[in-house]
PDB file of C-alpha atoms in Angstrom:
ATOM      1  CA  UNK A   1      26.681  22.518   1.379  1.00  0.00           C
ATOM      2  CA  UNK A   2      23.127  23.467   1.741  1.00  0.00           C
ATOM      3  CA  UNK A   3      20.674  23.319   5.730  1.00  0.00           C
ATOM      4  CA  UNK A   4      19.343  20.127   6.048  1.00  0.00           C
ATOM      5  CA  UNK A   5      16.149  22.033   6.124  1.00  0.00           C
ATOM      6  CA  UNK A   6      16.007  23.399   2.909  1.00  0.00           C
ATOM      7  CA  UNK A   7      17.305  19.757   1.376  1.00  0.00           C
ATOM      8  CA  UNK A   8      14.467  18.462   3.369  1.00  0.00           C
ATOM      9  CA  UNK A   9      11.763  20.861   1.848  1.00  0.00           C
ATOM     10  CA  UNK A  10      13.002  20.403  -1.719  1.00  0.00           C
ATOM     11  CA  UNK A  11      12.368  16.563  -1.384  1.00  0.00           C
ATOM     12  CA  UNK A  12       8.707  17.413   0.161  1.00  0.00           C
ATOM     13  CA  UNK A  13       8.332  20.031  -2.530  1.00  0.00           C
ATOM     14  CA  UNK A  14       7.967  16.854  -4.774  1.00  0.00           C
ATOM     15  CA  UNK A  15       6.129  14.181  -2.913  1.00  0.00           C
ATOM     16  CA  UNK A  16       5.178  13.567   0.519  1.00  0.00           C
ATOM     17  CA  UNK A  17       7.153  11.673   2.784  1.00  0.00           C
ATOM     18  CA  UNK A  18       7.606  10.643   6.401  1.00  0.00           C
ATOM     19  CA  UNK A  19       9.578  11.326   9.258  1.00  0.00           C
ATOM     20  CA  UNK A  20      11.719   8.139   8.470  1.00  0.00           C
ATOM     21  CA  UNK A  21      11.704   8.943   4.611  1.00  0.00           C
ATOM     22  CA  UNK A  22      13.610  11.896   5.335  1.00  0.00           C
ATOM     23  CA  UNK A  23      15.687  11.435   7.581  1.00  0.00           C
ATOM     24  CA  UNK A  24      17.127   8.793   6.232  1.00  0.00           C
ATOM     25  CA  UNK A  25      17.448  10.884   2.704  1.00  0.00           C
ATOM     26  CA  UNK A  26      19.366  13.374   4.596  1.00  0.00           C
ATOM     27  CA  UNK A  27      21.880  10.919   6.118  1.00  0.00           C
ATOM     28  CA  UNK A  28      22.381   9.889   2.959  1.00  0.00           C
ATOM     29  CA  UNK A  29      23.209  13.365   1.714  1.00  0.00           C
ATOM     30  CA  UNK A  30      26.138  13.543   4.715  1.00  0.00           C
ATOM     31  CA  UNK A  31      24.052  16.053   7.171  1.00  0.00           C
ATOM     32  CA  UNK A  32      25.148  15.872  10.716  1.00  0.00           C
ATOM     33  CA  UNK A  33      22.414  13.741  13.303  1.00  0.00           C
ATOM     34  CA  UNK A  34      21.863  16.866  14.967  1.00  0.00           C
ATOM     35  CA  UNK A  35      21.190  19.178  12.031  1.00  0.00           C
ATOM     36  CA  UNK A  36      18.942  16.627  11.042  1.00  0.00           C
ATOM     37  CA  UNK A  37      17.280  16.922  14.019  1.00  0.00           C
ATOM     38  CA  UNK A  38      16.568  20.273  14.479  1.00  0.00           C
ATOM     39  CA  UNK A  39      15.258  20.116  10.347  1.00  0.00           C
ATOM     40  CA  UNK A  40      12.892  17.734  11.491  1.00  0.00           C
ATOM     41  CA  UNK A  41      11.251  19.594  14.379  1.00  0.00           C
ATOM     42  CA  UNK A  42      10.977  22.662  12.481  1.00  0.00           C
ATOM     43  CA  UNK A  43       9.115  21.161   9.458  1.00  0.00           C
ATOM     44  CA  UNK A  44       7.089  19.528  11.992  1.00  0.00           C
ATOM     45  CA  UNK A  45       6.561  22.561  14.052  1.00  0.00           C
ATOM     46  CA  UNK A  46       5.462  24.556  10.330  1.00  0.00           C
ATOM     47  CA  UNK A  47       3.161  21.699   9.859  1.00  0.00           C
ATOM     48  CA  UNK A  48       5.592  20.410   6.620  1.00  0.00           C
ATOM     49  CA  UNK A  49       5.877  16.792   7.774  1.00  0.00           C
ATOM     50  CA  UNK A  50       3.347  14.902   9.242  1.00  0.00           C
ATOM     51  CA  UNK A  51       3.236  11.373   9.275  1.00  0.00           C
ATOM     52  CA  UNK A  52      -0.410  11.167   9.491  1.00  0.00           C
ATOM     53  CA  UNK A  53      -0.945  13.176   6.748  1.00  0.00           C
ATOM     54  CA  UNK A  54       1.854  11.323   4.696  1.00  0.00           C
ATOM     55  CA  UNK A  55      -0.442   7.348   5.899  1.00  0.00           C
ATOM     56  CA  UNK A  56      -3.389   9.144   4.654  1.00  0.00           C
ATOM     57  CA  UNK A  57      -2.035  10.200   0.948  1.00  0.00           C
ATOM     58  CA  UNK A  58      -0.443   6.913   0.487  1.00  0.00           C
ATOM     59  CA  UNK A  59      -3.767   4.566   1.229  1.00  0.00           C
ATOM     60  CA  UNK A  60      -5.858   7.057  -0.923  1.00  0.00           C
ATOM     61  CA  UNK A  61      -3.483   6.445  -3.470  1.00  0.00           C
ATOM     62  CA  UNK A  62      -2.837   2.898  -2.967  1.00  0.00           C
ATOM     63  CA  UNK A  63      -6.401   1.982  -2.570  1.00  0.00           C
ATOM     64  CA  UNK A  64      -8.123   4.383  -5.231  1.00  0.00           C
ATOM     65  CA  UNK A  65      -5.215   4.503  -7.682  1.00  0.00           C
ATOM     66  CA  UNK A  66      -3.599   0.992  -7.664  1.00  0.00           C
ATOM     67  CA  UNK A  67      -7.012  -0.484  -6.295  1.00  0.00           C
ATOM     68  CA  UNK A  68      -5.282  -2.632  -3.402  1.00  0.00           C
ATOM     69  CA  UNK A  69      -6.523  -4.619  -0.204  1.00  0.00           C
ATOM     70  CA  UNK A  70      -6.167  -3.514   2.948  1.00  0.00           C
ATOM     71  CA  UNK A  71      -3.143  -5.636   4.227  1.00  0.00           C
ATOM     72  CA  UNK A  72      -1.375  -4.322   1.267  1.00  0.00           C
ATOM     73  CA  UNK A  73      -2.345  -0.995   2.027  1.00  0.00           C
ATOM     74  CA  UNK A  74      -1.109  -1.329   5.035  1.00  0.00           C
ATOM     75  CA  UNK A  75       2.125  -3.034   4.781  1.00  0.00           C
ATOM     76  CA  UNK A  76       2.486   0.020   1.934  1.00  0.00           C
ATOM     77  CA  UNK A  77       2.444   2.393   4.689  1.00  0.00           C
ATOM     78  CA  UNK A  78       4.534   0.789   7.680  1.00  0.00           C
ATOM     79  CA  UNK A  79       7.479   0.163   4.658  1.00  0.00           C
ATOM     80  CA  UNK A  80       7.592   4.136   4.902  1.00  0.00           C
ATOM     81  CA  UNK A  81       8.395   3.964   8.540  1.00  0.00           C
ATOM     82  CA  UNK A  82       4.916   5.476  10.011  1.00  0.00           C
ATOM     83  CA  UNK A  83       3.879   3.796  13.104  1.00  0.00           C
ATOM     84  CA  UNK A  84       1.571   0.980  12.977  1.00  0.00           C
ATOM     85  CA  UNK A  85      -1.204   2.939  15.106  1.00  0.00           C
ATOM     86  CA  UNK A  86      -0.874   5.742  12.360  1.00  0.00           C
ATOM     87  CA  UNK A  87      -1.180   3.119  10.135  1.00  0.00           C
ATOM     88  CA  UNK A  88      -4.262   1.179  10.740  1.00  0.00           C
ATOM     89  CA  UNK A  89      -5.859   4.858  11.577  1.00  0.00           C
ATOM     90  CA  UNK A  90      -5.365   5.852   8.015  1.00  0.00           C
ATOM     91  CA  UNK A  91      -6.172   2.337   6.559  1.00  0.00           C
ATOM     92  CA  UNK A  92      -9.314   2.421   8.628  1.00  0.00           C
ATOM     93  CA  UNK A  93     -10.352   5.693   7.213  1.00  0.00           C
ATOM     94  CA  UNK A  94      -9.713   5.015   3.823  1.00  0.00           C
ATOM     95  CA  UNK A  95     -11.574   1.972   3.987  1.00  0.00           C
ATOM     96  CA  UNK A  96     -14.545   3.376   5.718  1.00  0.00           C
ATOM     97  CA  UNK A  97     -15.858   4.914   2.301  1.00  0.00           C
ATOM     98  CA  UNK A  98     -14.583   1.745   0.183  1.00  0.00           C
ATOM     99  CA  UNK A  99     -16.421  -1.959  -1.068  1.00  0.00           C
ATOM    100  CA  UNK A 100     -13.934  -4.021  -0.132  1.00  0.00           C
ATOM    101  CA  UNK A 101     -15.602  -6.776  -2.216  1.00  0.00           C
ATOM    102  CA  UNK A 102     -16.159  -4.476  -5.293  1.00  0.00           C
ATOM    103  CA  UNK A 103     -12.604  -3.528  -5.202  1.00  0.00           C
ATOM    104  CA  UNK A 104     -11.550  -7.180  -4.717  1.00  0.00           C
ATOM    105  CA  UNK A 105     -14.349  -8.256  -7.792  1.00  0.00           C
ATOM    106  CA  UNK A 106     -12.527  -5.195  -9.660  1.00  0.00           C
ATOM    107  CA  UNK A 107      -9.321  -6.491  -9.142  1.00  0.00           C
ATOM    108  CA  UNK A 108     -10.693 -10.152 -10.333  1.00  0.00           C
ATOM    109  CA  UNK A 109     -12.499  -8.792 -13.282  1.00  0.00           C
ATOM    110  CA  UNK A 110      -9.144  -6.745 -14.218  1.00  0.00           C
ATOM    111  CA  UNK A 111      -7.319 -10.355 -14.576  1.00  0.00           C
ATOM    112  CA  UNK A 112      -9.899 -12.387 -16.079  1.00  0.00           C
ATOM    113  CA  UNK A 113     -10.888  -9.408 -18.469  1.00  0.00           C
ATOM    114  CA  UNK A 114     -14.641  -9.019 -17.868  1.00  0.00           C
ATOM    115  CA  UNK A 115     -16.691 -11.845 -16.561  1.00  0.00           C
ATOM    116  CA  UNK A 116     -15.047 -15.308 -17.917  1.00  0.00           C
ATOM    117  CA  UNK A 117     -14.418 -17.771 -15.895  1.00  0.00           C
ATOM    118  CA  UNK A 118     -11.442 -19.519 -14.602  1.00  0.00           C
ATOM    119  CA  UNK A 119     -10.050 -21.785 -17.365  1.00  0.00           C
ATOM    120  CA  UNK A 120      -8.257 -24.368 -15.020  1.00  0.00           C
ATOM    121  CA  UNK A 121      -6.773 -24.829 -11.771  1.00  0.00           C
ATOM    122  CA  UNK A 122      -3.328 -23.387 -12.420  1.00  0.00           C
ATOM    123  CA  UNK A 123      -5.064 -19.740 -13.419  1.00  0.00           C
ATOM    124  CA  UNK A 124      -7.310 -20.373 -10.200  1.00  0.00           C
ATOM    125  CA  UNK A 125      -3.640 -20.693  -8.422  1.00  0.00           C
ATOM    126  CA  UNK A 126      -2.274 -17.746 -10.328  1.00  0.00           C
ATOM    127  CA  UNK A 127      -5.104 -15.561  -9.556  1.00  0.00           C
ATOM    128  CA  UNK A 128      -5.328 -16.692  -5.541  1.00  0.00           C
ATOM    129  CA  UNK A 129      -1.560 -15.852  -5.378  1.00  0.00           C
ATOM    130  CA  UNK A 130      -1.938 -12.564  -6.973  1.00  0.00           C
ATOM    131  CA  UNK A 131      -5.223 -11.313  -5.230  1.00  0.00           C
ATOM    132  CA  UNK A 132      -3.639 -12.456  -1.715  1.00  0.00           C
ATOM    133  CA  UNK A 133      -0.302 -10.242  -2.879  1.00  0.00           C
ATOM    134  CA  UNK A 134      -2.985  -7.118  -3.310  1.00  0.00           C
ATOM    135  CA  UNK A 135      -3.366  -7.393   0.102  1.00  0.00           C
ATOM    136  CA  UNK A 136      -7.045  -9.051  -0.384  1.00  0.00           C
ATOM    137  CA  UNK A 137      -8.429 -11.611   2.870  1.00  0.00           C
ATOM    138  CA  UNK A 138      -8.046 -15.051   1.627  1.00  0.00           C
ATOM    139  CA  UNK A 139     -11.477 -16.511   3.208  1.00  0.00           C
ATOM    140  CA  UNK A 140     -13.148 -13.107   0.896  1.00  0.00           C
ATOM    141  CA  UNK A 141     -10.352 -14.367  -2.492  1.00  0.00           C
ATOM    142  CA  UNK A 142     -11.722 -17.769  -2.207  1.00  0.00           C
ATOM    143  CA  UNK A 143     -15.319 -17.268  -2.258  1.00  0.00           C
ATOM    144  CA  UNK A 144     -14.889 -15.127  -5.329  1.00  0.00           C
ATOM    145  CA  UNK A 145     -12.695 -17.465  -7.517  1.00  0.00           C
ATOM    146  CA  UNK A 146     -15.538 -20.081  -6.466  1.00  0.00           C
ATOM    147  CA  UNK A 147     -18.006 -18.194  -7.606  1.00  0.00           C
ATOM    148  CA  UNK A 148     -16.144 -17.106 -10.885  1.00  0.00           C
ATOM    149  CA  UNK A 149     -15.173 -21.330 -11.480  1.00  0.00           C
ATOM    150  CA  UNK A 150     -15.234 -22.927 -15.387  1.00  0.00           C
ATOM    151  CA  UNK A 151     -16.934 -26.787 -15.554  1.00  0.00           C
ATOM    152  CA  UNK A 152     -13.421 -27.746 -16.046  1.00  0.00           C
ATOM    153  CA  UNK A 153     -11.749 -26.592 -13.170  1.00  0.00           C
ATOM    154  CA  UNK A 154     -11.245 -29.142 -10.332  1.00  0.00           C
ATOM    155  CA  UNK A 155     -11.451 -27.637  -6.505  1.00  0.00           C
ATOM    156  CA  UNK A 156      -8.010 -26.980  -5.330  1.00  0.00           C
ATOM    157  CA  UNK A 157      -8.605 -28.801  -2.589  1.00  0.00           C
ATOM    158  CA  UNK A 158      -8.762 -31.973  -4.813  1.00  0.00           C
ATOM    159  CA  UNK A 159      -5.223 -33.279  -5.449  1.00  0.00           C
ATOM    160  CA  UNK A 160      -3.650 -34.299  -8.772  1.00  0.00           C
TER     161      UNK A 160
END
């Protein structure tokens, strides 16, 4: 059976991961708590894992790549077990260099395919639900599929 070190520094060899991340991978591969441990600190001590590092890669590539909002972002983030103050850090940085509303109109324009407008309440729906799952504010969503409205769809405040 191989260190929990060197299992640990094949699986960052091919992507980074948290503290969490790995030590849950190398529970699952049967090392012992304390081997696990002692991996841990050294990789941190050799600068090998680092969560901060780890929040940073995954907003870049969750907000440049996969063009996401920041809730997403960071819900993205705390699901690989970084701390929430790490977290918001790294979101916060990210986003100081992005448009939120260009990546939001971006994200809009992707779904609607250029600049048509919204055919009908239901894709209004549709697109609210899908824009909110991005991780996109709601008050910022609403104003945009507003704007972006066809003369035959009714307000979805207006019922049936």
């Amino acid at each position: 059976m191989s260190s929990p070190y060197i299992d640990a520094l094949k699986m960052l060899g091919r992507r980074e991961l948290s503290e969490l991340q790995i030590r849950q991978r190398l529970v699952r591969k049967g090392h012992a708590e304390d081997e696990i441990d002692d991996a841990v600190r050294r990789l941190k001590d050799e600068r090998a894992l680092d969560d901060r590092r780890v929040a940073g890669a995954i907003a870049r590539t969750e907000v440049v790549i996969k063009r996401r909002g920041r809730s997403r972002v960071l819900r993205q983030i705390e699901q690989a077990g970084i701390p929430a103050s790490v977290a918001r850090d790294a979101v916060a940085e990210v986003f100081g260099d992005v448009d939120d509303e260009a990546l939001m109109q971006a994200a809009l324009g992707k779904r609607l395919r250029g600049d048509r407008p919204i055919a009908d309440r239901r894709e209004f729906e549709r697109l609210f639900r899908y824009l909110t799952a991005q991780g996109f504010d709601s008050t910022r969503i609403l104003k945009a599929l507003n704007a972006r409205r066809g003369p035959s769809t009714s307000s979805p405040d207006e019922v049936d």
